[in-house]
């Protein structure tokens, strides 16, 4: 079958690879759509980062590069392994891409996103979504309802990241929030918070195309940190107090500082970004307001909540898809297009 494999920094190749075979507990799916994620771009530009390099195989998959890429994908059940129940051939499914050992303390207590041996389909080995077929652990598959087509289903991936961050931040319905950055995760947070009863959500962003998208997705205020005093604007919109919670979806020294200053006393600044560099931070900005700084990685057990919100129309994410391409053209029309015109795109999806 055809697949996109990562061979090293800047080296993505469309290749013929053996078709994966189903085994007990596993399900073979025919991939319908796969999204390209910021993580994939980081690997392409500066990897291997999460992808296991030669000599250091992933502890669960035992694989090193080259690996098949793509971890945001949907498909149809093609073949079902022995012992799997609850799925039928032809079912449309979304893949939850976490690979985990299912035995450690975190896995046994519902936080398998923090499994020390964890990894991802499409990065750590065991195949991925930028291929015609993938074989996936049945525990990582969720059936999509008829209201969620498999192209829109790809958007569940940024939405589960946002949903997990919302839960872990301590946000409660009726509260106010600031989001720093209107990229895919920032916009997914906006949709998630508005669908969960947020009273006011402001978003800070400098790129015009992303500002327009944030307004279209229902932001109560779109602030430009090169022009606006973001903290002052947030306080003005929240009775002078500041937001209950803020989310840093950019990962820059300026954005994390604003996320701390823009929340009210006892508020929470929550990081959802992956940082490229360590940052210097004045901890007294937390101390003097009794504020919390917290973070999380990935998602665990939130797919059913997000799928339900798509099914009943609380979240309508289809406009996050800004372009579609094929597997054969994925490097030029997918990866390179995102690097060339990052601000023009939210999500490019690929049909193998
Ligand atoms: Zn584990």
Tab-separated table of C-alpha atoms and ligand atoms in Angstrom:
chain	number	residue	atom	x	y	z
A	1	UNK	CA	0.000	0.000	0.000
A	2	UNK	CA	0.990	3.667	-0.357
A	3	UNK	CA	2.113	5.517	2.775
A	4	UNK	CA	3.944	8.689	3.797
A	5	UNK	CA	7.004	7.861	5.877
A	6	UNK	CA	9.297	10.145	7.888
A	7	UNK	CA	12.954	9.356	7.211
A	8	UNK	CA	14.470	12.399	8.933
A	9	UNK	CA	14.361	16.179	9.103
A	10	UNK	CA	12.911	17.521	5.840
A	11	UNK	CA	12.735	13.990	4.410
A	12	UNK	CA	9.180	12.728	3.850
A	13	UNK	CA	8.682	9.999	1.247
A	14	UNK	CA	5.620	8.433	-0.371
A	15	UNK	CA	6.502	4.750	-0.472
A	16	UNK	CA	5.082	1.297	-1.019
A	17	UNK	CA	5.004	-0.498	2.326
A	18	UNK	CA	3.499	-3.866	3.345
A	19	UNK	CA	-0.219	-3.709	4.159
A	20	UNK	CA	-0.654	-4.176	7.948
A	21	UNK	CA	-2.370	-7.377	9.095
A	22	UNK	CA	-5.079	-7.685	11.691
A	23	UNK	CA	-4.379	-9.643	14.904
A	24	UNK	CA	-6.339	-10.480	18.091
A	25	UNK	CA	-7.652	-7.311	19.769
A	26	UNK	CA	-6.839	-5.213	16.710
A	27	UNK	CA	-8.944	-3.764	13.898
A	28	UNK	CA	-7.891	-3.008	10.329
A	29	UNK	CA	-9.319	0.229	8.986
A	30	UNK	CA	-9.325	1.752	5.517
A	31	UNK	CA	-8.283	5.349	6.113
A	32	UNK	CA	-10.732	7.948	4.742
A	33	UNK	CA	-9.258	11.258	5.965
A	34	UNK	CA	-6.177	12.309	7.918
A	35	UNK	CA	-5.323	15.780	9.218
A	36	UNK	CA	-1.870	17.348	9.316
A	37	UNK	CA	-1.054	18.535	12.844
A	38	UNK	CA	1.383	21.136	14.172
A	39	UNK	CA	3.284	18.226	15.722
A	40	UNK	CA	3.792	16.754	12.233
A	41	UNK	CA	5.181	20.087	11.012
A	42	UNK	CA	7.598	20.252	13.971
A	43	UNK	CA	8.876	16.775	13.056
A	44	UNK	CA	9.233	17.734	9.375
A	45	UNK	CA	11.080	20.967	10.173
A	46	UNK	CA	13.198	19.896	13.131
A	47	UNK	CA	12.657	16.202	13.835
A	48	UNK	CA	12.982	13.553	14.916
A	49	UNK	CA	11.479	14.976	18.147
A	50	UNK	CA	8.830	12.451	19.241
A	51	UNK	CA	9.638	10.021	16.425
A	52	UNK	CA	12.103	7.384	17.712
A	53	UNK	CA	15.536	7.871	16.085
A	54	UNK	CA	17.849	5.011	15.045
A	55	UNK	CA	19.227	3.204	18.101
A	56	UNK	CA	16.420	4.312	20.443
A	57	UNK	CA	13.298	2.282	19.589
A	58	UNK	CA	9.978	3.261	21.162
A	59	UNK	CA	9.460	1.103	24.306
A	60	UNK	CA	6.051	-0.207	23.190
A	61	UNK	CA	6.256	-0.372	19.383
A	62	UNK	CA	9.945	-1.323	19.240
A	63	UNK	CA	10.188	0.769	16.071
A	64	UNK	CA	12.522	3.523	14.908
A	65	UNK	CA	12.302	5.765	11.856
A	66	UNK	CA	11.243	5.489	9.092
A	67	UNK	CA	7.687	5.521	10.470
A	68	UNK	CA	4.318	6.119	8.793
A	69	UNK	CA	3.043	9.589	9.765
A	70	UNK	CA	-0.469	10.895	10.499
A	71	UNK	CA	-2.258	10.671	13.852
A	72	UNK	CA	-5.516	12.586	13.235
A	73	UNK	CA	-7.521	10.129	11.185
A	74	UNK	CA	-10.848	8.523	10.474
A	75	UNK	CA	-11.726	5.471	8.421
A	76	UNK	CA	-14.017	2.505	7.883
A	77	UNK	CA	-13.671	-0.824	9.643
A	78	UNK	CA	-12.264	-3.274	7.084
A	79	UNK	CA	-11.442	-6.354	9.160
A	80	UNK	CA	-11.955	-7.205	12.835
A	81	UNK	CA	-9.475	-9.170	14.938
A	82	UNK	CA	-10.352	-12.034	17.251
A	83	UNK	CA	-11.911	-11.018	20.571
A	84	UNK	CA	-13.063	-7.556	19.457
A	85	UNK	CA	-16.701	-6.711	20.202
A	86	UNK	CA	-18.911	-3.697	19.470
A	87	UNK	CA	-17.650	-2.986	15.941
A	88	UNK	CA	-18.954	-4.056	12.534
A	89	UNK	CA	-17.262	-4.078	9.135
A	90	UNK	CA	-18.033	-0.744	7.434
A	91	UNK	CA	-18.457	1.249	10.669
A	92	UNK	CA	-17.052	4.800	10.376
A	93	UNK	CA	-14.516	5.344	13.160
A	94	UNK	CA	-12.230	7.998	14.635
A	95	UNK	CA	-8.871	6.805	15.948
A	96	UNK	CA	-7.741	7.960	19.393
A	97	UNK	CA	-4.026	8.009	18.625
A	98	UNK	CA	-2.541	7.447	22.123
A	99	UNK	CA	-0.357	4.370	22.427
A	100	UNK	CA	-0.076	3.323	26.094
A	101	UNK	CA	1.024	0.332	28.159
A	102	UNK	CA	-2.359	-0.016	29.970
A	103	UNK	CA	-0.526	-1.281	33.083
A	104	UNK	CA	1.209	1.698	34.769
A	105	UNK	CA	-0.232	3.839	37.584
A	106	UNK	CA	-1.409	6.592	35.188
A	107	UNK	CA	-3.061	4.128	32.799
A	108	UNK	CA	-4.825	2.307	35.650
A	109	UNK	CA	-6.165	5.595	37.054
A	110	UNK	CA	-7.702	7.099	33.922
A	111	UNK	CA	-4.803	9.343	32.865
A	112	UNK	CA	-3.366	7.218	30.078
A	113	UNK	CA	-2.389	10.443	28.264
A	114	UNK	CA	0.400	10.703	30.865
A	115	UNK	CA	1.657	7.105	30.491
A	116	UNK	CA	5.479	7.229	30.859
A	117	UNK	CA	5.803	4.660	28.039
A	118	UNK	CA	3.211	6.436	25.918
A	119	UNK	CA	3.377	7.408	22.286
A	120	UNK	CA	1.188	7.978	19.262
A	121	UNK	CA	0.146	6.095	16.173
A	122	UNK	CA	1.634	8.095	13.312
A	123	UNK	CA	4.720	9.122	15.307
A	124	UNK	CA	5.937	6.230	17.454
A	125	UNK	CA	5.403	3.341	15.014
A	126	UNK	CA	2.561	0.808	14.481
A	127	UNK	CA	1.513	2.724	11.355
A	128	UNK	CA	-0.474	5.913	10.939
A	129	UNK	CA	-3.181	7.741	9.060
A	130	UNK	CA	-1.181	8.962	6.063
A	131	UNK	CA	-1.528	5.520	4.502
A	132	UNK	CA	-4.240	3.497	2.810
A	133	UNK	CA	-4.711	1.169	5.782
A	134	UNK	CA	-3.894	1.069	9.479
A	135	UNK	CA	-4.285	-1.612	12.145
A	136	UNK	CA	-5.391	-0.120	15.464
A	137	UNK	CA	-6.055	-1.427	18.996
A	138	UNK	CA	-9.858	-1.737	19.273
A	139	UNK	CA	-9.736	0.295	22.524
A	140	UNK	CA	-8.546	3.280	20.450
A	141	UNK	CA	-11.580	3.351	18.126
A	142	UNK	CA	-14.839	5.278	18.509
A	143	UNK	CA	-17.750	4.857	16.087
A	144	UNK	CA	-18.871	8.135	14.483
A	145	UNK	CA	-22.615	8.905	14.458
A	146	UNK	CA	-24.271	9.534	11.036
A	147	UNK	CA	-24.261	13.291	11.785
A	148	UNK	CA	-20.444	13.384	11.773
A	149	UNK	CA	-18.946	12.582	8.342
A	150	UNK	CA	-15.409	11.211	8.312
A	151	UNK	CA	-13.879	14.463	6.968
A	152	UNK	CA	-15.309	16.550	9.823
A	153	UNK	CA	-14.442	13.680	12.185
A	154	UNK	CA	-10.733	14.464	11.714
A	155	UNK	CA	-11.348	17.708	13.650
A	156	UNK	CA	-12.145	15.681	16.762
A	157	UNK	CA	-8.386	15.533	17.377
A	158	UNK	CA	-7.788	19.250	18.134
A	159	UNK	CA	-11.153	19.330	19.921
A	160	UNK	CA	-10.238	16.552	22.382
A	161	UNK	CA	-7.006	18.414	23.200
A	162	UNK	CA	-9.125	21.498	23.924
A	163	UNK	CA	-11.747	19.548	25.893
A	164	UNK	CA	-9.084	17.943	28.115
A	165	UNK	CA	-7.493	21.359	28.752
A	166	UNK	CA	-10.897	22.824	29.630
A	167	UNK	CA	-11.542	20.059	32.187
A	168	UNK	CA	-8.038	20.128	33.685
A	169	UNK	CA	-8.082	23.946	33.975
A	170	UNK	CA	-11.001	23.774	36.412
A	171	UNK	CA	-13.165	25.932	34.113
A	172	UNK	CA	-16.867	25.864	34.978
A	173	UNK	CA	-19.860	26.908	32.807
A	174	UNK	CA	-20.653	30.621	33.071
A	175	UNK	CA	-17.037	31.663	33.581
A	176	UNK	CA	-14.858	33.920	31.411
A	177	UNK	CA	-11.699	32.964	29.532
A	178	UNK	CA	-8.818	34.378	27.513
A	179	UNK	CA	-7.129	32.287	24.807
A	180	UNK	CA	-3.677	33.300	23.539
A	181	UNK	CA	-3.349	32.229	19.902
A	182	UNK	CA	-6.011	31.449	17.270
A	183	UNK	CA	-4.306	28.488	15.616
A	184	UNK	CA	-6.057	25.088	15.448
A	185	UNK	CA	-5.866	24.452	19.221
A	186	UNK	CA	-6.824	28.031	20.154
A	187	UNK	CA	-9.849	27.914	17.854
A	188	UNK	CA	-10.787	24.443	19.140
A	189	UNK	CA	-10.670	25.890	22.677
A	190	UNK	CA	-12.904	28.760	21.579
A	191	UNK	CA	-15.510	26.352	20.135
A	192	UNK	CA	-15.269	24.083	23.184
A	193	UNK	CA	-15.658	26.875	25.757
A	194	UNK	CA	-18.548	28.522	23.882
A	195	UNK	CA	-20.260	25.120	23.621
A	196	UNK	CA	-19.780	24.685	27.367
A	197	UNK	CA	-21.545	27.849	28.478
A	198	UNK	CA	-18.685	30.341	28.703
A	199	UNK	CA	-19.984	33.830	29.519
A	200	UNK	CA	-17.136	35.665	27.762
A	201	UNK	CA	-14.225	34.364	25.676
A	202	UNK	CA	-11.548	36.719	24.373
A	203	UNK	CA	-8.760	35.602	22.060
A	204	UNK	CA	-5.449	37.324	21.328
A	205	UNK	CA	-3.904	36.900	17.885
A	206	UNK	CA	-1.791	38.928	15.466
A	207	UNK	CA	-2.528	37.257	12.069
A	208	UNK	CA	-5.490	38.805	10.211
A	209	UNK	CA	-6.853	35.554	8.726
A	210	UNK	CA	-6.890	33.927	12.160
A	211	UNK	CA	-8.513	36.990	13.753
A	212	UNK	CA	-11.346	36.758	11.213
A	213	UNK	CA	-11.796	33.046	11.915
A	214	UNK	CA	-11.936	33.667	15.670
A	215	UNK	CA	-14.709	36.230	15.144
A	216	UNK	CA	-16.583	33.823	12.859
A	217	UNK	CA	-16.333	31.132	15.562
A	218	UNK	CA	-17.990	33.408	18.117
A	219	UNK	CA	-15.178	35.091	20.054
A	220	UNK	CA	-16.564	37.904	22.224
A	221	UNK	CA	-13.396	39.929	21.650
A	222	UNK	CA	-10.436	39.507	19.314
A	223	UNK	CA	-7.431	41.378	20.686
A	224	UNK	CA	-4.174	42.161	18.902
A	225	UNK	CA	-1.246	42.276	21.357
A	226	UNK	CA	0.713	44.547	18.967
A	227	UNK	CA	-2.038	47.179	19.287
A	228	UNK	CA	-4.178	46.370	22.336
A	229	UNK	CA	-3.319	46.156	26.038
A	230	UNK	CA	-4.709	42.626	26.285
A	231	UNK	CA	-4.756	42.451	30.095
A	232	UNK	CA	-6.525	45.829	30.378
A	233	UNK	CA	-9.110	44.803	27.755
A	234	UNK	CA	-9.806	41.493	29.506
A	235	UNK	CA	-10.230	43.246	32.858
A	236	UNK	CA	-12.568	45.825	31.285
A	237	UNK	CA	-14.739	43.015	29.904
A	238	UNK	CA	-14.858	41.117	33.216
A	239	UNK	CA	-15.913	43.728	35.751
A	240	UNK	CA	-12.342	44.842	36.374
A	241	UNK	CA	-11.305	41.461	37.795
A	242	UNK	CA	-9.765	39.557	34.899
A	243	UNK	CA	-10.778	36.230	33.357
A	244	UNK	CA	-11.429	33.155	35.490
A	245	UNK	CA	-9.067	31.109	33.337
A	246	UNK	CA	-6.646	31.671	30.464
A	247	UNK	CA	-5.160	29.247	27.954
A	248	UNK	CA	-1.751	29.702	26.353
A	249	UNK	CA	-2.009	28.052	22.924
A	250	UNK	CA	1.057	29.892	21.574
A	251	UNK	CA	3.922	29.051	23.925
A	252	UNK	CA	5.820	32.349	23.897
A	253	UNK	CA	7.291	34.329	26.833
A	254	UNK	CA	4.877	37.197	26.087
A	255	UNK	CA	1.789	34.973	25.861
A	256	UNK	CA	2.361	33.086	29.120
A	257	UNK	CA	2.985	36.406	30.928
A	258	UNK	CA	-0.257	37.832	29.536
A	259	UNK	CA	-2.120	34.639	30.440
A	260	UNK	CA	-1.014	35.120	34.069
A	261	UNK	CA	-1.690	38.870	34.258
A	262	UNK	CA	-5.102	38.616	32.546
A	263	UNK	CA	-6.639	36.180	35.063
A	264	UNK	CA	-8.281	37.371	38.274
A	265	UNK	CA	-6.923	36.622	41.768
A	266	UNK	CA	-7.165	32.838	42.361
A	267	UNK	CA	-7.567	32.400	38.586
A	268	UNK	CA	-5.767	29.778	36.511
A	269	UNK	CA	-3.336	30.258	33.636
A	270	UNK	CA	-3.331	26.997	31.708
A	271	UNK	CA	-0.661	25.970	29.208
A	272	UNK	CA	-1.634	23.875	26.171
A	273	UNK	CA	1.433	24.731	24.071
A	274	UNK	CA	4.560	22.673	23.433
A	275	UNK	CA	7.474	25.021	24.115
A	276	UNK	CA	10.473	25.209	21.815
A	277	UNK	CA	12.675	26.918	24.436
A	278	UNK	CA	12.778	27.203	28.256
A	279	UNK	CA	11.238	30.456	29.475
A	280	UNK	CA	12.102	32.971	32.198
A	281	UNK	CA	9.069	33.671	34.358
A	282	UNK	CA	8.480	36.052	37.289
A	283	UNK	CA	6.831	33.641	39.751
A	284	UNK	CA	5.761	36.602	41.910
A	285	UNK	CA	3.129	37.405	39.263
A	286	UNK	CA	1.472	34.171	40.441
A	287	UNK	CA	2.202	34.667	44.141
A	288	UNK	CA	0.735	38.157	44.457
A	289	UNK	CA	-2.601	37.096	42.947
A	290	UNK	CA	-2.771	33.632	44.486
A	291	UNK	CA	-2.934	32.327	40.917
A	292	UNK	CA	-2.351	28.849	39.557
A	293	UNK	CA	-0.197	27.881	36.565
A	294	UNK	CA	-0.993	24.426	35.203
A	295	UNK	CA	-0.664	22.286	32.083
A	296	UNK	CA	-1.630	19.030	30.478
A	297	UNK	CA	-0.680	16.869	27.517
A	298	UNK	CA	-3.043	15.153	25.103
A	299	UNK	CA	-6.335	13.607	26.197
A	300	UNK	CA	-7.889	10.642	27.962
A	301	UNK	CA	-11.520	9.500	28.010
A	302	UNK	CA	-12.865	12.697	26.405
A	303	UNK	CA	-13.725	11.419	22.906
A	304	UNK	CA	-17.320	10.479	23.881
A	305	UNK	CA	-17.985	14.028	25.191
A	306	UNK	CA	-16.627	15.687	22.035
A	307	UNK	CA	-18.447	13.280	19.697
A	308	UNK	CA	-21.713	14.000	21.577
A	309	UNK	CA	-21.146	17.771	21.212
A	310	UNK	CA	-20.638	17.372	17.445
A	311	UNK	CA	-23.645	15.054	17.180
A	312	UNK	CA	-26.081	17.476	18.854
A	313	UNK	CA	-24.635	20.552	17.117
A	314	UNK	CA	-23.136	22.323	20.155
A	315	UNK	CA	-19.819	22.339	18.279
A	316	UNK	CA	-19.792	23.023	14.517
A	317	UNK	CA	-16.127	22.756	13.508
A	318	UNK	CA	-16.390	22.093	9.723
A	319	UNK	CA	-15.018	25.539	8.809
A	320	UNK	CA	-11.711	24.585	10.427
A	321	UNK	CA	-10.985	22.587	7.237
A	322	UNK	CA	-9.246	25.088	4.927
A	323	UNK	CA	-7.911	22.732	2.221
A	324	UNK	CA	-8.018	19.110	1.063
A	325	UNK	CA	-5.366	17.139	-0.762
A	326	UNK	CA	-4.367	13.601	-1.724
A	327	UNK	CA	-1.664	11.347	-0.310
A	328	UNK	CA	0.421	11.690	-3.495
A	329	UNK	CA	0.476	15.489	-3.120
A	330	UNK	CA	0.649	15.657	0.670
A	331	UNK	CA	4.209	16.996	0.891
A	332	UNK	CA	3.720	19.915	-1.522
A	333	UNK	CA	0.016	20.666	-0.983
A	334	UNK	CA	-0.035	19.696	2.699
A	335	UNK	CA	3.193	20.074	4.687
A	336	UNK	CA	4.909	22.696	2.496
A	337	UNK	CA	1.662	24.617	1.967
A	338	UNK	CA	1.181	24.865	5.757
A	339	UNK	CA	4.746	26.138	6.172
A	340	UNK	CA	4.400	28.634	3.283
A	341	UNK	CA	0.952	29.961	4.214
A	342	UNK	CA	0.504	28.989	7.860
A	343	UNK	CA	-1.724	31.954	8.695
A	344	UNK	CA	-4.125	31.158	5.833
A	345	UNK	CA	-4.859	27.655	7.098
A	346	UNK	CA	-6.369	26.002	10.105
A	347	UNK	CA	-6.501	22.343	9.070
A	348	UNK	CA	-5.492	20.645	5.824
A	349	UNK	CA	-6.942	17.158	5.479
A	350	UNK	CA	-5.629	14.359	3.289
A	351	UNK	CA	-7.443	11.542	1.485
A	352	UNK	CA	-5.141	8.522	1.035
B	1	LIG	ZN1	0.762	3.506	31.143
